[in-house]
N, CA, C and O of each residue as an XYZ file, in Angstrom:
552
protein
N      14.943     37.016    -76.138
C      15.824     35.714    -75.159
C      16.634     35.176    -76.017
O      16.065     34.990    -77.092
N      18.315     34.664    -75.995
C      19.269     33.829    -76.621
C      19.094     33.011    -75.901
O      19.102     32.923    -74.674
N      18.827     31.988    -77.163
C      19.189     30.574    -76.491
C      19.969     29.728    -78.228
O      19.897     29.951    -79.437
N      20.990     28.233    -76.850
C      22.067     27.918    -77.524
C      21.512     26.763    -77.883
O      20.912     26.076    -77.056
N      21.641     26.407    -79.154
C      21.785     24.292    -79.241
C      22.990     24.154    -78.206
O      23.766     24.920    -77.634
N      22.709     22.586    -78.269
C      23.526     21.644    -77.834
C      25.308     21.875    -77.828
O      26.167     21.811    -76.948
N      25.317     22.149    -79.192
C      27.046     22.276    -80.154
C      27.555     23.680    -79.957
O      28.763     23.777    -79.743
N      26.970     24.583    -79.987
C      26.727     26.134    -79.506
C      27.282     26.172    -78.552
O      28.322     26.818    -78.427
N      26.738     25.488    -77.613
C      27.707     25.652    -76.049
C      28.423     25.158    -75.411
O      28.886     25.576    -74.350
N      28.696     23.917    -76.095
C      29.681     23.514    -76.056
C      31.297     23.736    -77.074
O      32.300     23.029    -76.979
N      31.125     24.752    -77.860
C      31.744     25.883    -78.321
C      32.371     26.823    -77.792
O      33.559     27.132    -77.885
N      30.903     27.624    -76.799
C      31.364     28.371    -76.640
C      32.155     28.252    -75.226
O      32.972     29.071    -74.804
N      31.490     26.351    -74.206
C      32.652     26.480    -73.784
C      33.891     25.906    -73.707
O      34.599     25.644    -72.734
N      34.026     25.769    -74.748
C      35.980     24.886    -74.986
C      35.153     23.114    -74.583
O      35.751     22.156    -74.095
N      34.151     23.150    -74.855
C      34.143     21.241    -74.377
C      33.620     20.319    -75.369
O      33.798     21.027    -76.360
N      33.257     19.568    -75.687
C      32.198     18.602    -77.052
C      30.636     18.820    -76.729
O      30.522     20.005    -76.414
N      29.988     18.489    -76.699
C      28.824     18.650    -77.256
C      28.223     17.305    -76.680
O      26.999     17.425    -76.627
N      28.636     16.091    -76.237
C      28.595     14.693    -75.384
C      29.219     15.281    -73.888
O      28.704     14.875    -72.847
N      30.175     16.104    -73.854
C      29.747     17.029    -72.398
C      28.720     17.452    -71.815
O      28.176     17.260    -70.727
N      28.497     18.201    -72.923
C      27.103     19.496    -72.377
C      26.163     18.669    -72.170
O      25.563     18.738    -71.098
N      25.762     17.577    -73.246
C      24.498     16.332    -73.077
C      24.449     15.948    -71.809
O      23.583     16.197    -70.971
N      25.416     15.334    -71.711
C      25.831     14.813    -69.966
C      25.645     16.272    -68.796
O      25.175     16.254    -67.658
N      25.947     16.909    -69.219
C      25.733     17.979    -68.096
C      24.297     18.160    -67.237
O      24.013     18.094    -66.041
N      23.107     18.574    -69.175
C      22.286     18.289    -69.643
C      21.360     17.314    -68.713
O      20.488     17.649    -67.911
N      21.797     16.055    -69.052
C      20.840     14.904    -68.272
C      21.122     14.362    -67.038
O      20.481     13.473    -66.478
N      22.164     14.963    -66.609
C      22.338     14.804    -65.297
C      21.825     16.292    -63.720
O      21.586     16.205    -62.515
N      21.888     17.379    -64.682
C      20.866     18.062    -63.896
C      21.838     19.037    -63.913
O      21.092     20.005    -63.765
N      22.540     19.337    -63.957
C      23.984     19.940    -63.614
C      23.895     21.373    -64.899
O      24.934     22.032    -64.881
N      22.729     21.933    -66.038
C      23.000     22.660    -66.684
C      21.308     22.513    -67.522
O      20.967     21.640    -68.320
N      20.661     23.428    -67.115
C      19.347     23.571    -67.165
C      18.543     23.860    -68.769
O      18.396     24.973    -69.275
N      18.068     22.467    -69.402
C      18.118     23.347    -71.081
C      16.612     22.798    -70.895
O      16.069     22.424    -69.856
N      15.988     22.873    -72.482
C      14.663     23.527    -73.166
C      14.461     22.394    -74.051
O      15.189     21.405    -73.963
N      13.691     22.460    -74.743
C      13.281     22.240    -76.099
C      13.039     23.447    -77.195
O      12.261     24.306    -76.780
N      13.246     23.536    -77.719
C      12.507     24.356    -79.202
C      11.544     23.895    -79.678
O      11.012     23.042    -78.968
N      10.814     24.207    -81.115
C       9.423     23.978    -81.621
C      10.092     22.425    -82.269
O       9.134     21.834    -82.767
N      11.262     21.660    -82.416
C      11.714     21.153    -83.229
C      12.307     20.080    -82.054
O      12.924     19.030    -82.230
N      12.029     20.514    -81.215
C      12.294     19.476    -80.199
C      14.292     19.083    -79.562
O      14.877     18.221    -78.905
N      14.627     20.388    -80.320
C      16.281     20.269    -79.602
C      16.578     20.352    -78.818
O      16.144     21.412    -78.365
N      17.217     19.825    -78.087
C      17.233     20.498    -76.569
C      18.018     21.694    -77.116
O      18.828     21.583    -78.036
N      17.625     23.265    -76.268
C      18.369     24.778    -76.677
C      18.778     24.559    -74.349
O      18.449     24.026    -73.289
N      19.921     25.735    -75.238
C      19.524     26.564    -73.243
C      19.717     27.949    -73.007
O      20.372     28.666    -73.763
N      19.185     28.320    -72.018
C      19.161     29.700    -72.021
C      20.516     30.516    -72.564
O      21.249     29.539    -72.723
N      21.193     31.474    -72.887
C      22.151     32.278    -72.923
C      21.706     32.790    -70.798
O      20.673     32.209    -70.465
N      21.888     33.052    -70.444
C      21.615     33.185    -69.059
C      21.840     32.800    -68.059
O      22.156     33.239    -66.953
N      21.466     31.007    -68.977
C      21.758     29.828    -67.376
C      23.379     29.689    -68.165
O      24.397     29.969    -67.532
N      23.420     29.258    -69.501
C      24.597     29.253    -69.853
C      25.917     30.185    -69.367
O      26.976     29.623    -69.088
N      25.800     31.391    -69.301
C      26.916     32.723    -68.982
C      26.945     32.065    -66.972
O      27.965     31.679    -66.400
N      25.732     32.129    -66.428
C      25.825     31.633    -64.952
C      26.766     30.456    -64.582
O      27.482     30.477    -63.581
N      26.687     28.949    -65.878
C      26.843     27.990    -65.490
C      28.604     28.037    -65.949
O      29.470     27.509    -65.250
N      28.926     28.862    -67.402
C      30.056     29.358    -67.464
C      30.981     30.004    -66.074
O      31.881     29.400    -65.491
N      30.475     31.376    -65.759
C      31.179     31.256    -64.836
C      30.916     31.073    -63.771
O      31.273     32.011    -63.057
N      30.190     29.876    -62.988
C      30.253     29.352    -61.591
C      31.086     28.301    -61.994
O      31.467     27.685    -60.999
N      31.711     27.649    -63.466
C      32.357     26.393    -63.574
C      33.765     26.945    -63.962
O      34.609     26.208    -64.472
N      34.039     28.564    -63.646
C      35.233     28.798    -63.887
C      36.785     27.992    -63.585
O      37.030     27.620    -62.438
N      37.273     27.882    -64.130
C      38.687     27.429    -62.942
C      39.020     28.073    -62.778
O      39.199     29.062    -63.488
N      39.377     27.817    -61.424
C      40.292     28.455    -59.725
C      41.644     29.058    -60.261
O      42.339     28.160    -60.736
N      42.253     30.343    -60.337
C      42.897     30.922    -60.653
C      44.022     30.199    -60.506
O      43.731     29.338    -59.675
N      45.054     30.068    -60.812
C      46.398     29.354    -60.185
C      47.554     30.175    -59.441
O      48.218     31.197    -59.612
N      47.398     29.055    -58.444
C      47.704     29.458    -57.020
C      48.984     30.623    -56.625
O      49.120     31.088    -55.493
N      50.007     31.027    -57.990
C      50.633     31.686    -58.000
C      49.203     33.437    -57.994
O      49.801     34.494    -57.794
N      48.195     33.538    -58.118
C      46.996     34.803    -58.544
C      46.954     35.299    -57.529
O      46.492     36.440    -57.534
N      47.343     34.791    -56.350
C      46.881     35.247    -54.815
C      48.504     36.279    -54.330
O      48.666     36.849    -53.251
N      49.412     36.251    -55.399
C      50.064     37.252    -55.478
C      49.639     38.335    -56.443
O      49.675     39.517    -56.104
N      49.404     38.109    -57.147
C      49.469     39.742    -58.191
C      47.621     40.025    -58.823
O      46.712     39.199    -58.896
N      47.623     41.433    -59.169
C      46.630     41.732    -59.425
C      45.849     41.673    -60.784
O      44.913     42.217    -61.371
N      46.811     40.667    -60.936
C      46.435     40.661    -62.622
C      45.082     38.801    -62.802
O      45.476     37.644    -62.656
N      43.859     39.170    -63.076
C      43.290     38.129    -63.242
C      43.107     36.595    -64.325
O      42.818     35.406    -64.186
N      43.430     37.410    -65.256
C      43.447     36.975    -66.817
C      44.647     36.184    -67.227
O      45.585     36.541    -67.940
N      44.406     34.894    -66.560
C      45.554     34.035    -67.025
C      45.679     32.817    -67.645
O      45.083     31.886    -67.103
N      46.436     32.540    -68.857
C      45.978     31.446    -69.274
C      47.162     30.574    -69.403
O      48.191     30.820    -70.033
N      46.720     28.975    -68.359
C      47.545     27.522    -68.452
C      47.940     27.193    -70.417
O      47.239     27.322    -71.421
N      48.797     26.923    -70.290
C      48.970     26.200    -71.969
C      50.366     25.441    -71.889
O      50.802     25.118    -70.784
N      51.021     25.174    -72.974
C      52.192     24.835    -73.548
C      52.922     25.639    -74.376
O      52.661     25.931    -75.544
N      53.808     25.965    -73.740
C      55.130     26.165    -75.159
C      54.985     25.638    -76.477
O      54.805     24.421    -76.539
N      55.010     26.062    -77.180
C      54.866     25.776    -78.834
C      55.810     26.629    -79.113
O      56.438     25.584    -79.285
N      56.888     27.859    -79.434
C      58.104     27.602    -80.129
C      58.091     29.102    -79.678
O      57.232     29.977    -79.580
N      60.035     28.953    -79.349
C      60.833     29.796    -78.769
C      61.387     30.477    -79.696
O      61.681     29.584    -80.491
N      61.951     32.031    -80.429
C      62.702     32.429    -81.221
C      63.392     33.254    -80.424
O      62.740     34.132    -79.858
N      64.502     33.198    -80.242
C      65.868     34.283    -79.200
C      66.490     34.469    -80.490
O      66.730     33.715    -81.433
N      66.716     35.925    -80.211
C      68.431     36.285    -80.920
C      69.001     36.519    -79.673
O      68.906     35.926    -78.598
N      69.767     37.756    -80.127
C      70.969     38.491    -78.892
C      70.144     38.818    -77.684
O      70.231     38.265    -76.587
N      69.257     39.875    -78.056
C      68.782     40.634    -77.622
C      67.008     39.840    -76.722
O      66.908     39.407    -75.573
N      65.969     39.923    -77.746
C      64.918     39.646    -77.215
C      64.227     38.293    -78.157
O      64.568     37.898    -79.272
N      63.302     37.855    -77.378
C      62.952     36.447    -77.596
C      60.889     37.015    -77.897
O      60.231     38.026    -77.657
N      60.589     35.542    -78.571
C      59.240     35.987    -78.657
C      58.779     34.514    -78.533
O      59.421     33.689    -79.184
N      57.712     34.072    -77.751
C      57.112     32.620    -76.885
C      56.334     32.756    -77.504
O      55.939     33.915    -77.626
N      55.518     31.486    -78.403
C      53.970     30.873    -78.498
C      53.913     29.947    -77.505
O      54.650     28.986    -77.283
N      52.341     30.603    -76.572
C      52.160     29.859    -76.248
C      50.658     29.101    -76.863
O      49.849     29.926    -77.288
N      50.201     27.546    -76.950
C      49.019     27.272    -77.185
C      48.134     27.192    -75.724
O      48.703     26.428    -74.945
N      46.762     27.846    -75.097
C      46.064     27.825    -74.158
C      45.000     27.168    -74.837
O      44.360     27.920    -75.571
N      44.644     26.040    -74.806
C      43.344     25.444    -74.968
C      43.352     26.475    -76.554
O      44.391     27.011    -76.938
N      42.550     26.551    -77.014
C      42.164     27.118    -77.998
C      42.543     28.301    -78.646
O      42.096     28.640    -79.741
N      43.705     29.200    -77.712
C      43.431     30.322    -78.264
C      45.523     30.586    -78.135
O      46.018     30.342    -77.035
N      45.986     30.813    -78.695
C      46.946     30.980    -79.218
C      47.973     32.961    -78.845
O      47.754     34.032    -79.412
N      48.854     32.684    -77.880
C      49.248     34.111    -77.022
C      51.243     33.653    -77.445
O      52.131     32.814    -77.292
N      50.807     35.316    -78.191
C      52.473     35.356    -78.438
C      53.042     36.151    -77.453
O      52.151     36.853    -76.975
N      54.340     36.411    -76.819
C      54.988     37.253    -76.150
C      55.949     37.535    -76.336
O      56.622     36.504    -76.312
N      56.482     38.267    -76.511
C      57.947     39.211    -77.083
C      58.654     40.089    -75.208
O      58.221     40.928    -74.418
N      59.744     39.320    -75.309
C      60.418     39.423    -73.796
C      61.995     39.658    -74.064
O      62.492     39.436    -75.168
N      62.515     39.986    -73.288
C      64.008     39.689    -73.506
C      64.469     38.499    -73.033
O      63.923     37.998    -72.050
N      65.670     37.799    -73.740
C      66.338     36.980    -74.114
C      66.641     36.244    -73.089
O      66.676     35.014    -73.138
N      66.877     36.901    -72.111
C      67.553     36.926    -70.675
C      66.392     36.871    -69.921
O      66.861     36.194    -69.006
N      65.861     36.957    -69.769
C      63.678     36.475    -68.913
C      63.304     34.797    -69.567
O      62.823     33.840    -68.961
N      63.720     34.901    -70.962
C      63.234     33.445    -71.160
C      64.598     32.560    -71.053
O      64.575     31.513    -71.701
N      65.375     32.748    -70.571
C      66.308     31.988    -70.447
C      66.237     31.427    -68.175
O      66.383     30.324    -67.649
N      66.046     32.378    -67.743
C      66.208     32.821    -66.239
C      64.558     31.869    -66.043
O      64.261     31.366    -64.959
N      63.757     31.781    -67.126
C      62.497     30.710    -67.054
C      62.873     29.741    -67.686
O      61.887     29.071    -67.996
N      63.496     29.447    -67.929
C      64.329     28.359    -69.126
C      62.837     27.375    -69.384
O      62.463     26.312    -68.890
N      61.932     28.782    -70.913
C      60.624     28.378    -71.517
C      61.622     27.619    -72.594
O      62.673     28.064    -73.056
N      60.898     26.157    -72.901
C      61.247     25.711    -74.201
C      60.305     25.437    -74.209
O      59.547     25.398    -73.240
N      59.981     25.052    -75.769
C      59.195     23.791    -76.617
C      58.494     23.172    -75.768
O      59.185     23.503    -74.805
N      57.765     22.602    -75.354
C      56.907     21.215    -74.169
C      56.837     21.861    -72.582
O      56.501     21.378    -71.501
N      57.208     22.868    -72.902
C      56.957     23.609    -71.053
C      55.626     23.505    -70.618
O      54.712     23.080    -71.324
N      55.501     23.933    -69.330
C      54.275     24.335    -68.996
C      54.640     25.669    -68.689
O      55.576     26.089    -68.008
N      53.076     26.713    -69.767
C      53.421     28.575    -68.459
C      52.247     28.942    -68.841
O      51.447     28.404    -69.607
N      52.199     29.987    -68.194
C      51.519     30.829    -67.330
C      51.042     31.888    -68.219
O      52.128     32.462    -68.290
N      49.987     32.865    -69.228
C      50.286     33.730    -70.004
C      49.457     34.666    -68.969
O      48.286     34.360    -68.741
N      50.002     35.743    -68.368
C      49.267     36.618    -67.637
C      49.223     37.539    -67.844
O      50.263     38.181    -67.697
N      48.108     38.179    -68.284
C      47.447     39.463    -69.549
C      47.329     40.432    -68.664
O      46.365     40.141    -67.956
N      47.922     41.699    -68.235
C      46.817     42.683    -67.435
C      47.086     43.734    -68.199
O      48.163     44.327    -68.130
N      46.032     44.097    -69.082
C      45.674     45.314    -69.695
C      44.686     46.822    -69.268
O      43.795     46.836    -68.418
N      45.058     47.809    -69.963
C      44.747     48.166    -69.768
C      42.812     49.147    -70.299
O      41.888     49.908    -70.010
N      43.547     48.096    -71.356
C      43.046     48.128    -72.900
C      42.145     46.296    -72.778
O      42.750     45.232    -72.640
N      40.370     46.502    -72.902
C      40.430     45.565    -73.808
C      38.862     45.746    -74.696
O      37.713     45.982    -74.322
N      39.474     45.512    -75.982
C      38.468     45.560    -77.317
C      37.186     44.053    -76.676
O      37.409     42.866    -76.434
N      36.723     44.355    -76.652
C      35.064     43.607    -76.922
C      34.127     44.125    -77.428
O      33.430     45.095    -77.130
N      34.142     43.025    -78.677
C      33.488     42.098    -80.324
C      32.311     41.528    -80.178
O      32.030     40.459    -79.635
N      31.602     42.353    -80.725
C      30.639     41.338    -80.889
C      30.698     39.311    -82.250
O      30.958     39.017    -83.417
N      30.460     38.927    -81.548
C      30.611     37.683    -82.409
C      29.571     37.029    -82.904
O      28.473     36.917    -82.359
N      29.943     36.533    -84.074
C      28.933     36.779    -85.015
C      29.013     35.256    -85.031
O      30.110     34.831    -85.394
N      27.699     33.943    -84.586
C      27.250     33.593    -83.866
C      28.000     32.408    -85.380
O      27.956     32.874    -86.519
N      28.496     31.238    -85.197
C      29.381     30.045    -86.607
C      27.550     28.970    -86.902
O      27.098     28.144    -87.694
N      27.200     29.570    -85.925
C      25.434     28.089    -86.427
C      24.441     29.257    -85.688
O      24.861     30.116    -84.913
N      22.953     29.079    -86.130
C      22.321     29.347    -86.193
C      21.418     29.615    -85.259
O      20.678     28.698    -84.902
N      21.288     30.944    -84.659
C      21.259     30.738    -82.711
C      19.319     30.599    -82.994
O      18.885     30.848    -84.119
N      18.600     30.295    -82.147
C      17.101     29.683    -81.963
C      17.164     31.183    -80.818
O      18.041     31.516    -80.021
N      15.399     32.054    -81.287
C      15.301     32.416    -80.942
C      16.315     34.523    -81.019
O      17.255     34.817    -81.757
N      15.870     35.113    -80.379
C      16.413     36.319    -80.444
C      16.522     37.113    -79.732
O      17.082     38.160    -80.056
């Protein structure tokens, strides 16, 4: 069974370690203790918590089959006469989109505006992540 320390769980959920501790202390996220008395969270419990607390899709999602929607802020727009590149920072993720200049102008995409990157793909590559910290158990 895979167990995650508080900091690892925080990294995976994109929140601070203090937030994880508050959730554990409030009983919202189950946790135990390892042989060194450090708080640890079972991977299955963490996955269930993450799934149940996932952000609701944007209102526009009800009109789209795409479910991978990342809300963020436009951090860069580069346009030439025909094409444009739009960079969106969505939490820790940088999303880059190449589109027509006309689409960028029609959407009035500018640095600092909010945008939603909608990702629809027939191929999704999944890699096993190497933990940045030592996992407890195995």
